[in-house]
Coordinates of C-alpha atoms and ligand atoms in Angstrom, one line a residue:
M1 CA -24.2 8.1 15.1
T2 CA -20.5 8.9 15.1
E3 CA -19.7 7.6 10.8
P4 CA -17.3 5.1 10.1
S5 CA -13.7 6.5 9.7
I6 CA -12.9 3.2 7.2
L7 CA -14.9 1.9 5.0
L8 CA -14.9 -1.3 4.0
E9 CA -16.7 -3.0 0.7
I10 CA -16.7 -5.7 -1.0
A11 CA -17.4 -6.6 -3.8
D12 CA -16.0 -9.1 -7.1
R13 CA -13.7 -10.6 -5.6
V14 CA -11.8 -6.4 -4.6
A15 CA -11.7 -5.2 -1.4
T16 CA -12.2 -1.3 -1.5
V17 CA -10.2 0.2 2.0
T18 CA -11.3 3.7 1.8
L19 CA -9.8 6.3 4.8
H20 CA -12.4 8.7 5.6
R21 CA -11.8 11.2 8.0
P22 CA -11.8 13.7 4.4
D23 CA -13.0 16.6 7.2
R24 CA -8.9 15.7 9.1
L25 CA -7.6 15.2 5.7
N26 CA -7.5 11.6 7.0
A27 CA -4.8 11.8 9.4
F28 CA -5.1 8.8 12.2
D29 CA -6.5 8.3 15.3
E30 CA -6.5 5.8 17.3
A31 CA -10.0 4.4 16.3
M32 CA -9.0 5.3 12.5
H33 CA -6.1 2.6 12.8
A34 CA -8.3 0.3 14.4
Q35 CA -10.8 -0.1 12.3
L36 CA -8.4 -0.6 9.6
A37 CA -7.6 -3.0 12.0
Q38 CA -10.7 -4.9 12.2
A39 CA -10.8 -4.1 7.4
L40 CA -7.9 -6.3 7.8
D41 CA -8.3 -9.0 9.7
R42 CA -12.1 -9.3 7.2
I43 CA -9.5 -8.9 4.4
E44 CA -6.8 -11.4 5.6
L45 CA -8.8 -13.7 6.4
D46 CA -11.5 -13.6 3.6
R47 CA -10.4 -16.1 0.7
A48 CA -12.5 -14.7 -1.7
I49 CA -10.3 -11.5 -1.8
R50 CA -8.4 -11.4 -4.8
A51 CA -6.9 -7.6 -4.5
V52 CA -7.5 -4.8 -3.0
L53 CA -7.9 -0.6 -2.6
L54 CA -6.5 1.3 -0.5
T55 CA -7.6 5.0 -0.7
G56 CA -9.4 8.1 0.4
A57 CA -12.5 10.1 0.8
G58 CA -13.0 13.6 -0.4
R59 CA -9.6 15.8 -1.2
A60 CA -7.3 13.9 1.1
F61 CA -4.9 10.8 0.6
C62 CA -3.7 10.6 3.7
A63 CA -2.5 13.5 6.0
G64 CA -0.2 11.2 8.9
Q65 CA -1.2 11.5 12.2
D66 CA -4.1 13.1 13.6
L67 CA -1.8 15.8 14.8
S68 CA -4.6 17.5 17.2
E69 CA -4.1 13.7 19.3
R70 CA -0.5 15.6 19.6
Q71 CA -1.5 18.6 21.4
M72 CA -0.3 17.5 25.6
G73 CA 2.8 18.4 25.4
D74 CA 4.3 15.5 27.9
A75 CA 8.2 15.1 27.4
T76 CA 7.4 11.6 28.0
F77 CA 4.5 10.3 25.9
D78 CA 6.5 8.0 23.5
L79 CA 6.5 7.7 20.3
G80 CA 8.3 5.3 19.6
V81 CA 5.2 3.0 21.2
T82 CA 2.8 4.3 19.4
L83 CA 4.7 3.4 16.0
E84 CA 5.4 -0.9 17.9
R85 CA 1.5 -0.4 19.0
L86 CA 0.2 1.3 15.7
Y87 CA 1.9 2.0 12.7
N88 CA 4.8 -0.9 12.5
P89 CA 2.1 -3.7 12.4
L90 CA 0.2 -2.0 10.0
I91 CA 3.3 -1.5 7.0
R92 CA 4.0 -4.3 7.9
R93 CA 0.7 -6.2 7.5
I94 CA 0.1 -4.6 3.6
Q95 CA 3.9 -5.5 3.2
R96 CA 2.8 -8.8 4.2
L97 CA -0.7 -9.9 2.4
E98 CA -0.7 -12.0 0.3
R99 CA -2.9 -10.4 -2.1
P100 CA -1.9 -8.1 -4.5
V101 CA -2.5 -4.1 -2.7
L102 CA -2.8 -1.2 -5.1
C103 CA -3.7 2.9 -3.3
A104 CA -5.4 5.4 -5.2
V105 CA -3.3 8.4 -4.5
N106 CA -6.6 10.6 -4.9
G107 CA -5.2 14.1 -3.0
V108 CA -1.9 15.0 -0.6
A109 CA -0.3 12.2 0.9
A110 CA 1.8 13.3 3.9
G111 CA 3.0 11.9 6.5
A112 CA 2.4 8.3 7.3
G113 CA 0.0 9.2 4.9
A114 CA 2.8 8.8 2.1
N115 CA 4.6 6.1 3.6
L116 CA 1.6 3.8 3.6
A117 CA 1.1 4.4 -0.3
L118 CA 4.3 3.6 -0.8
A119 CA 4.6 0.4 1.5
C120 CA 1.0 -0.7 -1.1
D121 CA 1.9 -2.7 -4.0
I122 CA 1.5 0.0 -7.0
V123 CA 0.9 3.0 -6.7
L124 CA -1.5 4.8 -8.5
A125 CA -1.5 8.6 -8.4
A126 CA -4.4 11.7 -9.1
R127 CA -2.3 14.6 -10.9
S128 CA -3.5 16.7 -8.4
A129 CA -1.2 14.7 -5.9
T130 CA 1.4 15.2 -3.5
F131 CA 3.5 13.6 -1.2
I132 CA 5.1 15.4 1.2
Q133 CA 7.4 14.2 3.4
A134 CA 6.3 16.3 6.1
F135 CA 8.1 14.5 9.3
C136 CA 10.8 16.6 9.0
R137 CA 8.8 20.3 10.2
L138 CA 7.8 19.1 13.1
G139 CA 11.8 17.2 14.1
L140 CA 10.1 13.2 13.0
V141 CA 12.0 11.2 11.4
P142 CA 10.2 9.6 9.0
D143 CA 8.1 6.1 9.6
S144 CA 6.3 3.9 7.9
G145 CA 8.7 2.3 6.5
G146 CA 9.9 6.2 4.2
T147 CA 13.1 6.0 5.6
F148 CA 13.0 2.1 4.1
M149 CA 11.1 2.7 1.1
L150 CA 12.7 6.2 -0.4
P151 CA 15.8 5.7 -0.7
R152 CA 15.3 1.6 -2.4
L153 CA 12.8 4.0 -4.4
V154 CA 14.5 7.1 -5.9
G155 CA 17.8 6.2 -4.7
P156 CA 20.1 8.2 -1.4
A157 CA 20.0 11.7 -2.3
R158 CA 16.6 12.5 -3.9
A159 CA 15.4 10.0 -0.6
M160 CA 17.3 12.7 1.7
G161 CA 16.4 16.2 -0.3
L162 CA 12.5 14.4 0.6
A163 CA 13.1 13.8 3.5
M164 CA 15.6 17.0 5.0
L165 CA 12.8 19.1 3.2
G166 CA 9.4 18.2 3.3
E167 CA 8.7 20.0 0.4
P168 CA 5.2 18.3 -1.4
L169 CA 6.8 16.2 -4.8
P170 CA 3.7 16.9 -7.9
A171 CA 2.5 12.6 -8.6
E172 CA 3.9 13.4 -11.8
Q173 CA 7.5 13.7 -10.6
A174 CA 6.6 10.8 -8.3
E175 CA 6.4 9.0 -11.4
A176 CA 9.2 10.3 -13.0
W177 CA 11.4 9.1 -10.8
G178 CA 10.5 5.8 -10.0
L179 CA 8.4 6.4 -6.6
I180 CA 5.0 5.8 -7.8
W181 CA 3.8 3.6 -10.2
R182 CA 2.3 5.5 -12.6
C183 CA -0.2 9.2 -13.3
V184 CA -3.2 9.4 -14.6
D185 CA -5.3 12.7 -15.1
D186 CA -7.6 13.2 -11.2
D187 CA -11.0 12.7 -13.3
R188 CA -9.5 8.6 -14.0
L189 CA -8.3 8.2 -11.6
M190 CA -10.7 5.8 -10.2
D191 CA -12.0 3.9 -13.0
E192 CA -8.0 2.9 -13.5
A193 CA -7.5 1.9 -10.4
H194 CA -11.0 0.3 -10.5
A195 CA -9.4 -1.2 -13.7
I196 CA -6.5 -2.6 -12.6
A197 CA -7.6 -3.5 -9.5
A198 CA -11.1 -5.9 -10.8
H199 CA -8.5 -7.3 -13.3
L200 CA -5.6 -8.5 -10.6
A201 CA -8.9 -10.3 -9.5
T202 CA -8.6 -12.7 -11.9
Q203 CA -5.0 -13.1 -11.7
P204 CA -3.0 -16.3 -9.9
T205 CA -3.4 -15.0 -6.4
R206 CA -0.8 -17.1 -4.9
G207 CA 1.9 -16.4 -7.7
L208 CA 1.5 -13.0 -7.2
G209 CA 1.6 -13.2 -3.3
L210 CA 4.8 -15.5 -4.2
I211 CA 6.0 -12.1 -7.1
K212 CA 5.5 -9.9 -3.9
R213 CA 7.7 -12.1 -1.8
A214 CA 10.3 -12.5 -4.2
L215 CA 10.7 -9.1 -4.9
H216 CA 10.7 -7.6 -0.8
A217 CA 13.1 -10.2 0.0
S218 CA 15.5 -8.8 -2.8
A219 CA 16.4 -5.9 -1.6
D220 CA 18.1 -7.9 1.5
N221 CA 19.7 -10.4 0.0
D222 CA 23.0 -11.7 -2.5
L223 CA 22.4 -13.0 -6.0
D224 CA 23.1 -16.6 -5.1
E225 CA 20.5 -16.3 -2.0
Q226 CA 18.1 -14.6 -4.4
L227 CA 19.0 -18.0 -7.0
D228 CA 17.4 -20.0 -4.0
L229 CA 14.7 -18.4 -2.9
E230 CA 13.1 -17.8 -6.6
R231 CA 14.2 -22.0 -7.2
D232 CA 11.7 -22.4 -4.2
L233 CA 9.7 -19.5 -5.0
Q234 CA 9.3 -21.4 -8.0
R235 CA 8.9 -24.1 -7.1
E236 CA 6.1 -23.3 -5.3
A237 CA 4.4 -21.9 -8.2
G238 CA 4.7 -24.8 -10.4
R239 CA 2.2 -26.5 -7.8
T240 CA -0.8 -24.6 -7.8
E241 CA -3.2 -25.2 -10.1
D242 CA -3.5 -22.3 -11.3
Y243 CA -0.1 -22.5 -12.8
R244 CA -1.3 -25.7 -14.1
E245 CA -4.4 -23.1 -16.2
G246 CA -2.1 -20.9 -17.9
V247 CA -0.2 -23.9 -19.3
A248 CA -3.5 -24.8 -20.9
A249 CA -4.9 -21.7 -21.4
F250 CA -1.8 -21.3 -23.4
L251 CA -2.1 -24.1 -25.6
E252 CA -5.7 -24.1 -26.3
K253 CA -5.1 -20.5 -27.6
R254 CA -7.7 -19.6 -25.3
K255 CA -9.0 -17.0 -22.5
P256 CA -6.8 -18.3 -18.7
A257 CA -9.8 -18.7 -15.4
F258 CA -7.6 -18.4 -12.6
K259 CA -9.0 -19.6 -9.3
G260 CA -6.4 -17.2 -6.9
R261 CA -5.0 -21.3 -5.9
Ligands
LIG1 O1 2.4 10.6 16.4 C1 3.0 9.6 15.9 O2 2.3 8.7 16.5 C2 4.2 9.1 15.3 C3 3.7 9.2 13.9 C4 4.3 10.1 12.8 C5 3.4 9.8 11.8 C6 3.0 11.4 10.6 O3 2.7 10.9 10.2 S1 3.8 12.3 11.9 C7 4.0 13.9 10.4 C8 2.4 14.4 11.1 N1 1.4 15.2 9.7 C9 2.0 16.3 8.8 O4 2.4 16.6 9.8 C10 0.9 17.1 8.0 C11 -0.1 18.3 8.5 N2 -0.6 18.5 7.4 C12 0.0 19.8 7.3 O5 1.3 20.2 6.4 C13 -1.2 20.3 5.5 O6 -2.7 19.9 5.8 C14 -1.2 19.6 4.6 C15 0.1 20.2 3.3 C16 -0.9 18.2 4.5 C17 -1.8 20.1 3.5 O7 -2.7 21.6 4.0 P1 -4.0 22.1 2.9 O8 -3.5 23.5 3.0 O9 -4.1 21.4 1.3 O10 -5.1 21.8 3.6 P2 -4.6 22.0 5.3 O11 -5.5 23.6 5.3 O12 -3.6 22.7 5.8 O13 -5.6 21.1 6.4 C18 -7.5 21.1 6.0 C19 -8.2 20.9 7.9 O14 -6.9 19.2 8.2 C20 -7.0 20.9 8.8 O15 -8.1 21.5 9.6 P3 -8.5 23.4 9.5 O16 -8.5 24.2 9.3 O17 -9.9 22.5 8.7 O18 -10.7 22.9 10.8 C21 -6.2 20.7 9.9 O19 -6.0 21.8 10.7 C22 -6.4 19.6 9.2 N3 -5.3 18.7 9.4 C23 -4.9 18.4 8.7 N4 -3.5 17.7 8.3 C24 -3.6 17.4 9.7 C25 -4.9 17.5 9.9 N5 -5.7 17.7 11.2 C26 -4.6 16.6 12.4 N6 -3.8 16.1 11.7 C27 -3.1 16.5 10.9 N7 -2.3 15.2 10.6

């Protein structure tokens, strides 16, 4: 029996998704894309899941596209089609998922693997991890949202350097530049990641989903549009049970028990 390329474990309202092709540094082949899409189908449908944790098996997070699938030497092969069919839907689904997605970058994250991590809501990385915009080494353009995320996260000068030089960016520097949330010692990574995911899974899930929507929209909105959006989203948030629970718990000086609705 062939080993699964994606492991999905659901426990205590957290779905942990592990990229699992360690001998290929978790590079994406067609089967891994398909299995990840299935895992996301399951997560989207199961409202009891209130946080997602994405990580990689073995010494890498993900080395991007499996290049052994690109050995055909056929100049008519259309990479635009593979982006449209595989990578773009993946990035859109993560960004639109109304549950917090935490990424634990356990090792090197290269090419689409780096940008998959950056598409997640909170990125935690092992101190030994590196981020590589490896595309330029192959004559390609950063994809999977890289040209969108990089300048917004680190500014145009650093984005251009990362994209054109393709040098490994160490996790500590990624944290210092604001590319990721935090870098932690390697042996602490998964404990910290599980603790954050467990915390997120007890929080007001709908409110967190609305925060995600507001922050994503701010990249394209002017202040007036964003103020209007905040008004609309706050109206929605104010109608949730969790908001009522949050206020009641504050006034009663107790810990809130959020239900995610
Ligand atoms: O194609 C499309 O659909 C368009 C979309 C493109 C999206 C992309 O992601 S393009 C970018 C593709 N990725 C890369 O260019 C990264 C390639 N990998 C590397 O540069 C290096 O492997 C790393 C810097 C990530 C790690 O280096 P290192 O020295 O730690 O490991 P290694 O020895 O290079 O790799 C270990 C094994 O994994 C090795 O196999 P072996 O020799 O033990 O049998 C290596 O070939 C394999 N591997 C690593 N990355 C890939 C890979 N095999 C297939 N595809 C990979 N991307």
